[in-house]
Short mmCIF file of C-alpha atoms and ligand atoms in Angstrom, two decimals:
data_model
loop_
_atom_site.label_atom_id
_atom_site.label_comp_id
_atom_site.label_asym_id
_atom_site.label_seq_id
_atom_site.Cartn_x
_atom_site.Cartn_y
_atom_site.Cartn_z
CA MET V 1 -3.93 14.67 -13.10
CA GLN V 2 -1.72 17.66 -13.77
CA ILE V 3 -0.78 19.38 -10.51
CA SER V 4 0.93 22.75 -10.45
CA PHE V 5 1.66 25.55 -8.02
CA ALA V 6 1.12 29.27 -8.66
CA SER V 7 1.41 32.50 -6.72
CA VAL V 8 -1.91 33.98 -7.87
CA ARG V 9 -5.20 32.51 -8.97
CA PRO V 10 -4.95 31.91 -12.71
CA ALA V 11 -7.49 33.30 -15.14
CA GLY V 12 -9.64 31.02 -17.24
CA ASP V 13 -12.36 28.50 -16.61
CA HIS V 14 -12.02 26.67 -13.32
CA ALA V 15 -13.77 25.67 -10.14
CA LEU V 16 -12.45 27.56 -7.14
CA VAL V 17 -11.76 25.61 -3.96
CA VAL V 18 -11.26 27.35 -0.63
CA PRO V 19 -10.70 25.72 2.74
CA ALA V 20 -12.64 26.63 5.86
CA ALA V 21 -11.02 26.01 9.23
CA GLY V 22 -14.23 26.33 11.22
CA THR V 23 -15.30 29.95 10.90
CA GLN V 24 -11.92 30.99 9.42
CA ARG V 25 -12.52 31.28 5.67
CA PRO V 26 -9.92 33.70 4.31
CA GLY V 27 -10.38 32.47 0.74
CA LEU V 28 -13.92 33.83 0.59
CA ALA V 29 -12.80 37.45 0.90
CA GLY V 30 -13.74 39.51 -2.12
CA LEU V 31 -15.94 36.87 -3.72
CA GLY V 32 -19.14 38.77 -3.04
CA ASP V 33 -21.84 39.23 -0.43
CA GLY V 34 -24.17 36.65 0.95
CA LEU V 35 -21.74 33.72 0.90
CA ASP V 36 -21.91 33.18 4.64
CA GLY V 37 -25.65 32.96 4.40
CA ALA V 38 -25.45 30.52 1.51
CA LEU V 39 -23.12 28.30 3.52
CA ARG V 40 -25.29 28.51 6.64
CA ARG V 41 -28.28 27.42 4.60
CA GLN V 42 -26.37 24.24 3.72
CA ARG V 43 -25.69 23.73 7.44
CA PHE V 44 -21.99 24.13 6.67
CA GLU V 45 -19.90 25.12 9.66
CA GLY V 46 -16.41 24.51 8.35
CA GLU V 47 -16.35 21.21 10.22
CA ALA V 48 -13.91 18.47 9.28
CA GLY V 49 -15.49 16.30 6.62
CA GLY V 50 -18.00 18.97 5.59
CA ALA V 51 -18.14 20.60 2.16
CA ALA V 52 -20.49 23.05 0.45
CA GLU V 53 -20.92 24.27 -3.10
CA ILE V 54 -22.06 27.67 -4.30
CA PHE V 55 -22.33 28.91 -7.88
CA LEU V 56 -21.12 32.50 -8.22
CA THR V 57 -23.55 34.24 -10.53
CA ASN V 58 -21.43 37.40 -10.34
CA ASP V 59 -18.52 35.40 -11.78
CA GLY V 60 -20.05 33.64 -14.78
CA GLY V 61 -21.57 30.89 -12.66
CA ARG V 62 -18.21 29.71 -11.41
CA ARG V 63 -18.40 26.79 -9.00
CA LEU V 64 -17.09 27.59 -5.52
CA LEU V 65 -16.31 24.58 -3.38
CA VAL V 66 -15.72 25.23 0.31
CA VAL V 67 -14.05 22.36 2.16
CA GLY V 68 -14.30 22.13 5.94
CA LEU V 69 -11.19 21.23 7.91
CA GLY V 70 -12.41 21.78 11.47
CA ALA V 71 -11.20 24.57 13.72
CA ASN V 72 -8.10 22.94 15.23
CA ALA V 73 -7.03 20.41 12.62
CA LYS V 74 -3.39 19.29 12.40
CA PRO V 75 -1.95 20.50 9.07
CA ALA V 76 -0.94 17.03 7.81
CA GLU V 77 -4.42 15.58 8.39
CA ALA V 78 -6.18 18.68 7.17
CA ALA V 79 -4.05 18.56 4.02
CA GLU V 80 -5.20 15.05 3.16
CA LYS V 81 -8.79 15.92 3.87
CA LEU V 82 -8.57 18.96 1.64
CA GLY V 83 -6.87 17.33 -1.35
CA GLY V 84 -8.99 14.21 -1.10
CA THR V 85 -12.32 15.94 -0.63
CA LEU V 86 -11.84 18.36 -3.49
CA VAL V 87 -11.01 15.55 -5.88
CA ALA V 88 -13.83 13.32 -4.64
CA ARG V 89 -16.24 16.23 -5.22
CA LEU V 90 -14.92 17.45 -8.55
CA LEU V 91 -13.48 14.39 -10.30
CA THR V 92 -16.60 13.58 -12.33
CA SER V 93 -18.38 16.89 -11.76
CA GLY V 94 -17.93 18.24 -15.27
CA GLU V 95 -15.20 20.65 -14.15
CA THR V 96 -11.89 20.31 -15.98
CA ASN V 97 -9.70 22.60 -13.90
CA ALA V 98 -9.62 23.25 -10.19
CA VAL V 99 -7.84 26.07 -8.40
CA LEU V 100 -7.23 25.65 -4.68
CA ASP V 101 -6.39 28.76 -2.69
CA LEU V 102 -4.46 28.05 0.52
CA THR V 103 -3.90 31.73 1.33
CA GLY V 104 -4.23 32.44 5.04
CA LEU V 105 -4.20 28.78 6.05
CA ASN V 106 -0.65 28.63 7.55
CA PHE V 107 0.17 25.31 5.89
CA ASP V 108 3.90 24.64 5.81
CA ALA V 109 5.51 23.39 2.59
CA ASP V 110 5.12 19.75 3.53
CA ALA V 111 1.41 20.12 4.31
CA ALA V 112 0.83 22.01 1.06
CA ALA V 113 2.64 19.28 -0.88
CA LYS V 114 0.54 16.69 0.95
CA VAL V 115 -2.57 18.36 -0.44
CA ALA V 116 -1.21 17.60 -3.89
CA LEU V 117 -0.37 14.03 -2.86
CA ALA V 118 -3.87 13.39 -1.52
CA ALA V 119 -5.46 14.92 -4.61
CA GLN V 120 -3.35 12.78 -6.91
CA LEU V 121 -4.02 9.61 -4.92
CA ARG V 122 -7.76 10.23 -4.67
CA SER V 123 -8.03 10.69 -8.43
CA TRP V 124 -6.77 7.16 -9.18
CA ARG V 125 -9.30 4.79 -10.73
CA HIS V 126 -9.16 1.41 -12.39
CA ASP V 127 -11.53 1.73 -15.33
CA ARG V 128 -9.67 -0.60 -17.70
CA TYR V 129 -12.48 -3.15 -17.94
CA ARG V 130 -15.45 -0.79 -17.81
CA THR V 131 -16.25 -0.44 -21.49
CA THR V 132 -19.79 0.89 -21.13
CA LEU V 133 -19.19 3.81 -18.77
CA LYS V 134 -21.49 6.66 -19.71
CA ASP V 135 -19.84 9.98 -20.42
CA LYS V 136 -21.34 11.39 -17.26
CA GLN V 137 -19.61 8.73 -15.18
CA LYS V 138 -16.18 9.47 -16.58
CA PRO V 139 -13.65 11.73 -14.85
CA THR V 140 -13.48 15.28 -16.16
CA LEU V 141 -11.00 16.91 -13.79
CA THR V 142 -7.55 17.00 -15.38
CA SER V 143 -5.72 19.79 -13.59
CA LEU V 144 -5.28 21.23 -10.13
CA THR V 145 -3.47 24.51 -9.45
CA ILE V 146 -2.51 25.23 -5.86
CA VAL V 147 -2.23 28.89 -4.95
CA GLY V 148 -0.92 30.48 -1.76
CA ALA V 149 1.44 27.66 -0.71
CA PRO V 150 4.94 28.32 0.70
CA ALA V 151 7.58 28.56 -2.02
CA GLU V 152 9.20 25.22 -1.15
CA ALA V 153 5.96 23.28 -1.54
CA GLU V 154 6.37 22.76 -5.26
CA ALA V 155 9.82 21.19 -4.85
CA ARG V 156 8.56 19.05 -1.98
CA TRP V 157 5.84 17.73 -4.27
CA ALA V 158 8.11 17.26 -7.27
CA ASN V 159 11.03 15.69 -5.39
CA ARG V 160 9.20 13.55 -2.90
CA TYR V 161 5.46 13.06 -3.17
CA ALA V 162 4.99 12.88 -6.94
CA SER V 163 7.08 9.72 -7.12
CA LEU V 164 5.41 8.42 -3.98
CA ALA V 165 2.05 8.78 -5.71
CA GLY V 166 3.45 6.87 -8.69
CA GLY V 167 4.50 4.05 -6.38
CA VAL V 168 1.12 3.87 -4.66
CA GLU V 169 -0.57 3.80 -8.06
CA LEU V 170 1.55 0.87 -9.21
CA THR V 171 0.62 -1.05 -6.06
CA ARG V 172 -3.07 -0.33 -6.56
CA GLU V 173 -2.91 -1.43 -10.17
CA LEU V 174 -1.25 -4.74 -9.27
CA VAL V 175 -3.77 -5.31 -6.48
CA ALA V 176 -6.84 -4.34 -8.51
CA GLU V 177 -6.01 -6.43 -11.56
CA PRO V 178 -7.74 -9.84 -11.60
CA ALA V 179 -5.75 -13.04 -11.23
CA ASN V 180 -6.15 -14.06 -14.88
CA ILE V 181 -4.19 -10.92 -15.76
CA ILE V 182 -1.74 -10.66 -12.86
CA TYR V 183 -0.06 -13.99 -12.07
CA PRO V 184 3.57 -14.46 -11.07
CA GLU V 185 5.17 -13.94 -14.49
CA SER V 186 2.90 -11.08 -15.51
CA PHE V 187 3.42 -9.43 -12.10
CA VAL V 188 7.12 -9.37 -12.90
CA ALA V 189 6.49 -8.10 -16.43
CA ARG V 190 4.21 -5.31 -15.17
CA CYS V 191 6.84 -4.26 -12.64
CA ARG V 192 9.59 -4.21 -15.27
CA ASP V 193 7.39 -2.15 -17.51
CA GLN V 194 6.30 0.33 -14.83
CA MET V 195 9.76 0.80 -13.35
CA ASP V 196 11.63 0.98 -16.63
CA GLY V 197 14.40 3.56 -16.67
CA LEU V 198 14.43 4.20 -12.91
CA GLY V 199 17.73 2.40 -12.36
CA ILE V 200 16.36 -0.56 -10.41
CA GLU V 201 18.19 -3.86 -11.04
CA PHE V 202 15.87 -6.79 -11.60
CA GLU V 203 16.69 -10.40 -10.92
CA VAL V 204 14.09 -13.14 -11.36
CA LEU V 205 14.24 -16.76 -10.24
CA GLY V 206 11.85 -19.28 -11.80
CA GLU V 207 10.80 -22.66 -10.44
CA LYS V 208 13.85 -24.42 -11.82
CA GLU V 209 16.25 -22.07 -10.03
CA MET V 210 14.22 -22.21 -6.83
CA ALA V 211 14.12 -26.00 -6.93
CA ASP V 212 17.92 -26.07 -7.26
CA LEU V 213 18.12 -23.90 -4.13
CA GLY V 214 15.79 -26.20 -2.23
CA MET V 215 12.93 -23.75 -1.77
CA GLY V 216 10.47 -26.56 -1.07
CA ALA V 217 8.09 -24.50 1.06
CA LEU V 218 7.41 -21.84 -1.58
CA LEU V 219 7.33 -24.40 -4.39
CA GLY V 220 4.91 -26.63 -2.49
CA VAL V 221 2.36 -23.82 -2.58
CA SER V 222 2.86 -23.37 -6.31
CA GLN V 223 2.64 -27.09 -7.06
CA GLY V 224 -1.05 -27.10 -7.96
CA SER V 225 -0.82 -24.14 -10.30
CA VAL V 226 -0.07 -24.14 -14.01
CA ARG V 227 1.64 -20.78 -13.49
CA ASP V 228 5.38 -20.72 -12.90
CA ALA V 229 6.29 -19.30 -9.46
CA GLN V 230 8.73 -16.39 -9.44
CA LEU V 231 11.04 -14.83 -6.91
CA LEU V 232 11.40 -11.20 -7.96
CA VAL V 233 14.39 -9.30 -6.58
CA MET V 234 14.62 -5.54 -7.13
CA ARG V 235 17.76 -3.72 -6.08
CA TRP V 236 17.97 0.04 -5.62
CA ASN V 237 21.53 1.23 -5.00
CA GLY V 238 21.05 4.88 -4.11
CA GLY V 239 23.22 4.84 -0.99
CA GLU V 240 26.93 4.43 -0.33
CA PRO V 241 28.41 1.53 -2.30
CA GLY V 242 28.98 -1.35 0.09
CA ASP V 243 26.43 -0.17 2.65
CA THR V 244 24.26 -3.11 3.68
CA PRO V 245 20.80 -2.75 2.15
CA VAL V 246 17.55 -2.96 4.04
CA CYS V 247 15.28 -5.74 2.72
CA PHE V 248 11.55 -5.45 2.11
CA ILE V 249 9.88 -8.79 1.41
CA GLY V 250 6.30 -9.20 0.19
CA LYS V 251 3.82 -12.07 0.08
CA GLY V 252 2.70 -12.30 -3.52
CA VAL V 253 0.00 -14.95 -3.72
CA THR V 254 -1.56 -13.81 -6.98
CA PHE V 255 -4.63 -15.87 -6.17
CA ASP V 256 -5.38 -17.80 -3.00
CA THR V 257 -8.06 -20.45 -3.43
CA GLY V 258 -6.81 -22.10 -0.25
CA GLY V 259 -5.53 -25.03 -2.31
CA ILE V 260 -6.82 -28.47 -1.28
CA SER V 261 -7.94 -26.85 2.00
CA ILE V 262 -10.19 -24.87 -0.30
CA LYS V 263 -11.90 -21.68 0.77
CA PRO V 264 -15.70 -21.25 0.63
CA ALA V 265 -17.01 -19.79 -2.65
CA ALA V 266 -18.55 -16.66 -1.12
CA GLY V 267 -16.06 -13.81 -1.33
CA MET V 268 -13.26 -15.92 -2.75
CA GLU V 269 -12.82 -13.40 -5.56
CA SER V 270 -11.24 -11.05 -3.05
CA MET V 271 -8.26 -13.36 -2.87
CA LYS V 272 -6.96 -11.76 -6.07
CA TRP V 273 -5.47 -9.19 -3.72
CA ASP V 274 -3.53 -11.72 -1.70
CA MET V 275 -0.45 -10.27 -3.37
CA GLY V 276 -0.94 -6.93 -1.57
CA GLY V 277 2.32 -7.30 0.38
CA ALA V 278 4.33 -7.92 -2.79
CA GLY V 279 2.43 -5.10 -4.46
CA ALA V 280 3.41 -2.73 -1.66
CA VAL V 281 7.06 -3.76 -1.93
CA ALA V 282 7.01 -3.15 -5.71
CA GLY V 283 5.30 0.23 -5.27
CA ALA V 284 7.75 1.25 -2.57
CA MET V 285 10.70 0.40 -4.84
CA LYS V 286 9.19 2.54 -7.56
CA ALA V 287 8.64 5.42 -5.13
CA ILE V 288 12.12 5.43 -3.62
CA ALA V 289 13.88 4.96 -6.95
CA GLY V 290 11.69 7.65 -8.49
CA ARG V 291 12.93 10.18 -5.98
CA LYS V 292 16.51 8.82 -6.06
CA ALA V 293 16.54 8.03 -2.36
CA LYS V 294 20.05 7.94 -0.91
CA ALA V 295 19.76 4.44 0.45
CA ASN V 296 20.40 0.87 -0.58
CA VAL V 297 17.17 -1.08 -0.62
CA VAL V 298 16.32 -4.55 -1.88
CA GLY V 299 12.69 -5.46 -2.53
CA ILE V 300 11.79 -9.13 -2.83
CA CYS V 301 8.45 -10.56 -3.93
CA GLY V 302 7.57 -14.21 -3.45
CA LEU V 303 5.08 -14.81 -6.26
CA VAL V 304 2.90 -17.92 -6.46
CA GLU V 305 -0.66 -18.98 -7.18
CA ASN V 306 -2.33 -21.28 -4.63
CA MET V 307 -4.59 -23.72 -6.51
CA PRO V 308 -6.22 -27.11 -5.90
CA ASP V 309 -5.19 -29.71 -8.48
CA GLY V 310 -4.35 -33.37 -8.91
CA ASN V 311 -0.76 -32.33 -8.37
CA ALA V 312 -1.40 -29.89 -5.53
CA GLN V 313 0.18 -30.41 -2.13
CA ARG V 314 -2.00 -32.19 0.45
CA PRO V 315 -2.72 -31.49 4.10
CA GLY V 316 -0.20 -33.54 6.03
CA ASP V 317 2.54 -33.26 3.41
CA VAL V 318 5.99 -32.52 4.79
CA VAL V 319 8.09 -30.09 2.79
CA THR V 320 11.68 -29.02 3.28
CA SER V 321 12.40 -25.30 3.25
CA MET V 322 15.52 -23.66 1.87
CA ASN V 323 17.18 -23.45 5.28
CA GLY V 324 16.62 -27.17 5.88
CA GLN V 325 13.76 -26.94 8.36
CA THR V 326 10.98 -29.42 7.64
CA ILE V 327 7.38 -28.22 7.68
CA GLU V 328 4.20 -30.21 8.15
CA VAL V 329 1.56 -28.57 5.96
CA ILE V 330 -1.53 -28.99 8.12
CA ASN V 331 -3.61 -26.55 6.08
CA THR V 332 -2.75 -25.62 2.51
CA ASP V 333 -4.60 -22.32 3.02
CA ALA V 334 -1.89 -21.14 5.42
CA GLU V 335 0.33 -20.63 2.38
CA GLY V 336 1.64 -17.11 2.83
CA ARG V 337 4.05 -18.08 5.59
CA LEU V 338 5.36 -20.92 3.39
CA VAL V 339 6.16 -18.41 0.66
CA LEU V 340 7.70 -15.89 3.03
CA CYS V 341 9.95 -18.33 4.88
CA ASP V 342 11.85 -19.27 1.72
CA ALA V 343 11.98 -15.68 0.48
CA ILE V 344 13.46 -14.64 3.83
CA THR V 345 16.00 -17.47 3.76
CA TRP V 346 17.02 -16.46 0.23
CA ALA V 347 17.41 -12.84 1.33
CA GLN V 348 19.57 -13.74 4.32
CA ALA V 349 21.78 -16.00 2.19
CA ASN V 350 22.17 -13.57 -0.71
CA ILE V 351 21.69 -10.02 0.59
CA LYS V 352 22.78 -10.52 4.22
CA PRO V 353 20.66 -7.61 5.46
CA ASN V 354 20.72 -6.26 9.01
CA THR V 355 17.03 -5.40 8.76
CA ILE V 356 14.12 -7.20 7.12
CA VAL V 357 10.56 -5.91 6.94
CA ASP V 358 8.03 -8.31 5.48
CA LEU V 359 4.51 -7.36 4.40
CA ALA V 360 1.72 -9.85 3.88
CA THR V 361 -2.04 -10.22 3.71
CA LEU V 362 -1.38 -13.12 6.01
CA THR V 363 -4.32 -13.87 8.29
CA GLY V 364 -8.04 -13.34 8.60
CA ALA V 365 -7.42 -13.23 12.34
CA MET V 366 -5.55 -9.94 11.88
CA VAL V 367 -8.67 -8.41 10.33
CA VAL V 368 -10.73 -9.65 13.27
CA ALA V 369 -8.27 -8.07 15.71
CA LEU V 370 -7.61 -4.66 14.13
CA GLY V 371 -10.35 -4.22 11.55
CA HIS V 372 -9.53 -1.98 8.63
CA GLU V 373 -7.85 0.85 10.52
CA MET V 374 -4.33 -0.36 11.22
CA GLY V 375 -1.90 -3.01 10.08
CA GLY V 376 -0.53 -5.43 12.66
CA MET V 377 3.19 -5.29 13.40
CA PHE V 378 5.31 -8.02 14.94
CA ALA V 379 8.96 -7.28 15.60
CA ASN V 380 11.96 -8.85 17.32
CA ASP V 381 13.54 -5.45 17.96
CA ASP V 382 12.06 -2.52 19.87
CA GLY V 383 14.08 0.04 17.96
CA LEU V 384 12.82 -1.16 14.59
CA ALA V 385 9.27 -1.38 15.94
CA GLY V 386 9.51 2.22 17.12
CA GLN V 387 10.84 3.42 13.79
CA LEU V 388 8.08 1.67 11.87
CA SER V 389 5.39 2.93 14.25
CA ALA V 390 6.67 6.46 13.77
CA ALA V 391 6.77 6.05 9.98
CA GLY V 392 3.23 4.70 10.14
CA ALA V 393 1.95 7.67 12.10
CA ALA V 394 3.75 10.20 9.89
CA SER V 395 2.70 8.59 6.61
CA GLY V 396 -0.88 7.68 7.48
CA ASP V 397 -0.29 3.92 7.02
CA LYS V 398 -0.84 3.19 10.70
CA LEU V 399 0.53 0.17 12.56
CA TRP V 400 -0.28 -1.45 15.89
CA ARG V 401 2.29 -3.65 17.58
CA MET V 402 1.33 -7.22 18.43
CA PRO V 403 3.14 -9.66 20.74
CA LEU V 404 5.56 -12.50 20.05
CA GLY V 405 6.73 -15.04 22.61
CA GLU V 406 7.95 -18.47 23.49
CA ALA V 407 4.54 -19.74 24.62
CA TYR V 408 3.03 -18.88 21.25
CA ASP V 409 5.99 -20.43 19.50
CA ARG V 410 5.41 -23.81 21.13
CA LEU V 411 1.97 -23.98 19.51
CA ILE V 412 3.49 -24.65 16.10
CA ASP V 413 5.69 -27.58 17.05
CA SER V 414 4.85 -30.58 14.87
CA PRO V 415 4.78 -34.24 15.90
CA ILE V 416 6.34 -35.32 12.60
CA ALA V 417 8.43 -32.38 11.37
CA ASP V 418 10.31 -29.40 12.81
CA ILE V 419 7.34 -27.09 12.58
CA LYS V 420 3.73 -27.11 11.39
CA ASN V 421 2.16 -24.35 9.34
CA VAL V 422 -0.83 -23.65 11.59
CA GLY V 423 -1.48 -23.46 15.29
CA PRO V 424 -4.86 -23.34 17.04
CA ARG V 425 -7.52 -20.91 15.84
CA GLU V 426 -6.91 -18.60 18.78
CA GLY V 427 -4.07 -16.15 18.29
CA GLY V 428 -3.85 -17.09 14.60
CA SER V 429 -1.99 -13.96 13.55
CA ILE V 430 0.56 -14.41 16.29
CA THR V 431 1.36 -18.04 15.54
CA ALA V 432 1.68 -17.07 11.87
CA ALA V 433 4.28 -14.49 12.89
CA GLN V 434 6.02 -17.05 15.11
CA PHE V 435 6.26 -19.34 12.10
CA ILE V 436 8.03 -16.66 10.09
CA GLN V 437 10.31 -15.80 13.00
CA ARG V 438 11.68 -19.35 13.03
CA PHE V 439 13.34 -18.51 9.71
CA VAL V 440 14.88 -15.20 10.82
CA ASP V 441 18.59 -15.54 11.54
CA GLU V 442 20.17 -14.56 14.85
CA GLY V 443 21.11 -10.87 14.82
CA VAL V 444 18.76 -9.83 12.02
CA LYS V 445 16.29 -7.11 12.98
CA TRP V 446 12.95 -8.19 11.62
CA ALA V 447 9.41 -6.88 11.48
CA HIS V 448 6.41 -8.63 10.01
CA LEU V 449 3.47 -6.49 8.95
CA ASP V 450 0.17 -8.33 8.60
CA ILE V 451 -1.80 -6.06 6.27
CA ALA V 452 -4.72 -8.41 5.59
CA GLY V 453 -7.26 -5.76 6.65
CA MET V 454 -5.59 -2.89 4.82
CA ALA V 455 -4.82 -3.79 1.19
CA TRP V 456 -8.41 -3.42 0.06
CA SER V 457 -11.22 -1.17 1.26
CA ASP V 458 -14.96 -1.46 0.77
CA LYS V 459 -15.38 2.24 1.46
CA PRO V 460 -13.64 5.38 0.20
CA SER V 461 -11.27 7.51 2.29
CA ASN V 462 -9.45 10.81 1.79
CA THR V 463 -6.79 9.17 -0.33
CA TYR V 464 -8.58 6.33 -2.11
CA ASP V 465 -11.89 5.30 -3.57
CA LYS V 466 -13.36 1.86 -2.81
CA GLY V 467 -10.90 -0.86 -3.81
CA ALA V 468 -7.12 -1.14 -3.72
CA THR V 469 -5.58 1.20 -1.14
CA GLY V 470 -1.84 0.89 -1.80
CA PHE V 471 -1.28 0.44 1.94
CA GLY V 472 2.37 0.04 2.89
CA VAL V 473 3.97 2.16 0.17
CA ARG V 474 3.79 5.43 2.08
CA LEU V 475 4.95 3.62 5.21
CA LEU V 476 8.05 2.11 3.57
CA ASP V 477 8.88 5.35 1.76
CA GLN V 478 8.71 7.22 5.07
CA TYR V 479 10.81 4.59 6.82
CA VAL V 480 13.48 4.87 4.13
CA ALA V 481 13.46 8.66 4.33
CA ASP V 482 13.59 8.77 8.15
CA VAL V 483 15.88 5.85 8.93
CA CYS V 484 17.91 4.71 5.91
CA GLU V 485 18.73 8.08 4.39
CA LYS V 486 19.97 9.63 7.60
N1 BES Q 501 -4.75 -14.80 2.42
C1 BES Q 501 -5.31 -15.40 3.56
C2 BES Q 501 -5.57 -14.41 4.69
C3 BES Q 501 -6.67 -13.42 4.47
C4 BES Q 501 -7.97 -13.72 4.79
C5 BES Q 501 -6.38 -12.16 3.98
C6 BES Q 501 -8.95 -12.77 4.62
C7 BES Q 501 -7.37 -11.23 3.82
C8 BES Q 501 -8.67 -11.54 4.16
C9 BES Q 501 -4.37 -16.47 4.08
O1 BES Q 501 -3.62 -17.13 3.14
C10 BES Q 501 -5.22 -17.48 4.76
O2 BES Q 501 -5.96 -18.14 4.09
N2 BES Q 501 -5.10 -17.59 6.07
C11 BES Q 501 -5.87 -18.48 6.84
C12 BES Q 501 -4.94 -19.18 7.79
C13 BES Q 501 -5.57 -20.35 8.49
C14 BES Q 501 -5.79 -21.48 7.52
C15 BES Q 501 -4.63 -20.78 9.59
C16 BES Q 501 -6.93 -17.69 7.57
O3 BES Q 501 -6.62 -16.58 8.02
O4 BES Q 501 -8.04 -18.17 7.68
MN1 MN Q 502 -4.62 -18.82 2.34
ZN1 ZN Q 503 -3.23 -16.14 1.43
#
């Protein structure tokens, strides 16, 4: 969608969108009599989440869309509601152009730019495989002009949120694609293609290189798959040369059957999005490079497919990870932590970061605990936890901190090896985090974000339709802006 800013409403064919903050509806002034009555008849009160449409017969039948924001809405939230609602309403409505008039709304530049962000994000669809869509089902809206925003809003959109939207879109694409299309090597190829020319350095390790490094935990997961596992390393050097980069590390299980500990058939197709953590890391790299963030950031994706096979690893197998710790694989379906532990060890050996944030669709238990509203955060450092919580609140990718502790850690001691890959059913997300923590070096600030409930949504929101959400990209972009660029 083409988004632009203007000082006055342009001429020409368009649908007009005006916000209503409760009974405050400055955009309706001068549009004619009887509008209040027409809105009342639709039971529209300017409430948050409400919207009403009127066709202006005195203006060639122009469509007027009034979007309710509630009387006391915070600008950032109201902005998302506004941009998202107008796109949800108009995307396939037959309208080609929309003009949104913010006059009288007191949005600051950031809020006005966030309207554009939400509109862009809400317009994303994945129609690649829908060859029989009827014309009426296809999107028609191609442009949005925002009028009445502060002068700096356009630059805020162009320099910050436009590239953020591009990053979120890449993540959604990677997540939405099926596993016969996106597997470790094609994930890498898609990232190279979509980030071409941004100045990100790519390094890719295949199974041979990883075997030489002793990455037995990650490779054990990949053992049953005909696809070659990949460790994708993306470096963005936008900060001072020599400044230690922050590391983002994503779980990229391009399909998780469970392996020999195979999952039930019902719903297994959703495990195509078990690479949502890696997808978020890739999207975040695209976003921060796209806006030339003044920070050094390394994004790492551990990419494998978890399949049952005559050559697959078995429950009870003992594998040796890159840092020498031995792992008893009790359940081959607890594979994400096996991928992450070697990716983290590689990062510590090669990047030597002070801070690591990993993202993973790691446990069903996390979905049970937090539902689909917040990601779970585990951290060994209160300062980092606070920064990520703040970035979550500011960006809309919300996080809730979960505990770590010695008593949980004891639950993953193994009778035969140094550690086992599952604990008891209870506290399953916490013991998964404890497992990862055993691979985090002394002195490294680390946070683990379990985003199992957030990568995919069965219902639409202000910023996405049903399907891939792109969760984590806005969070990481905000964290980089707030913490690494200061
Ligand atoms: N990818 C799954 C976790 C998951 C489940 C994500 C549902 C999103 C929705 C992960 O690899 C997994 O299978 N975890 C197991 C761990 C168990 C075997 C200890 C789980 O959560 O059941
Ligand atoms: Mn699994
Ligand atoms: Zn998994």
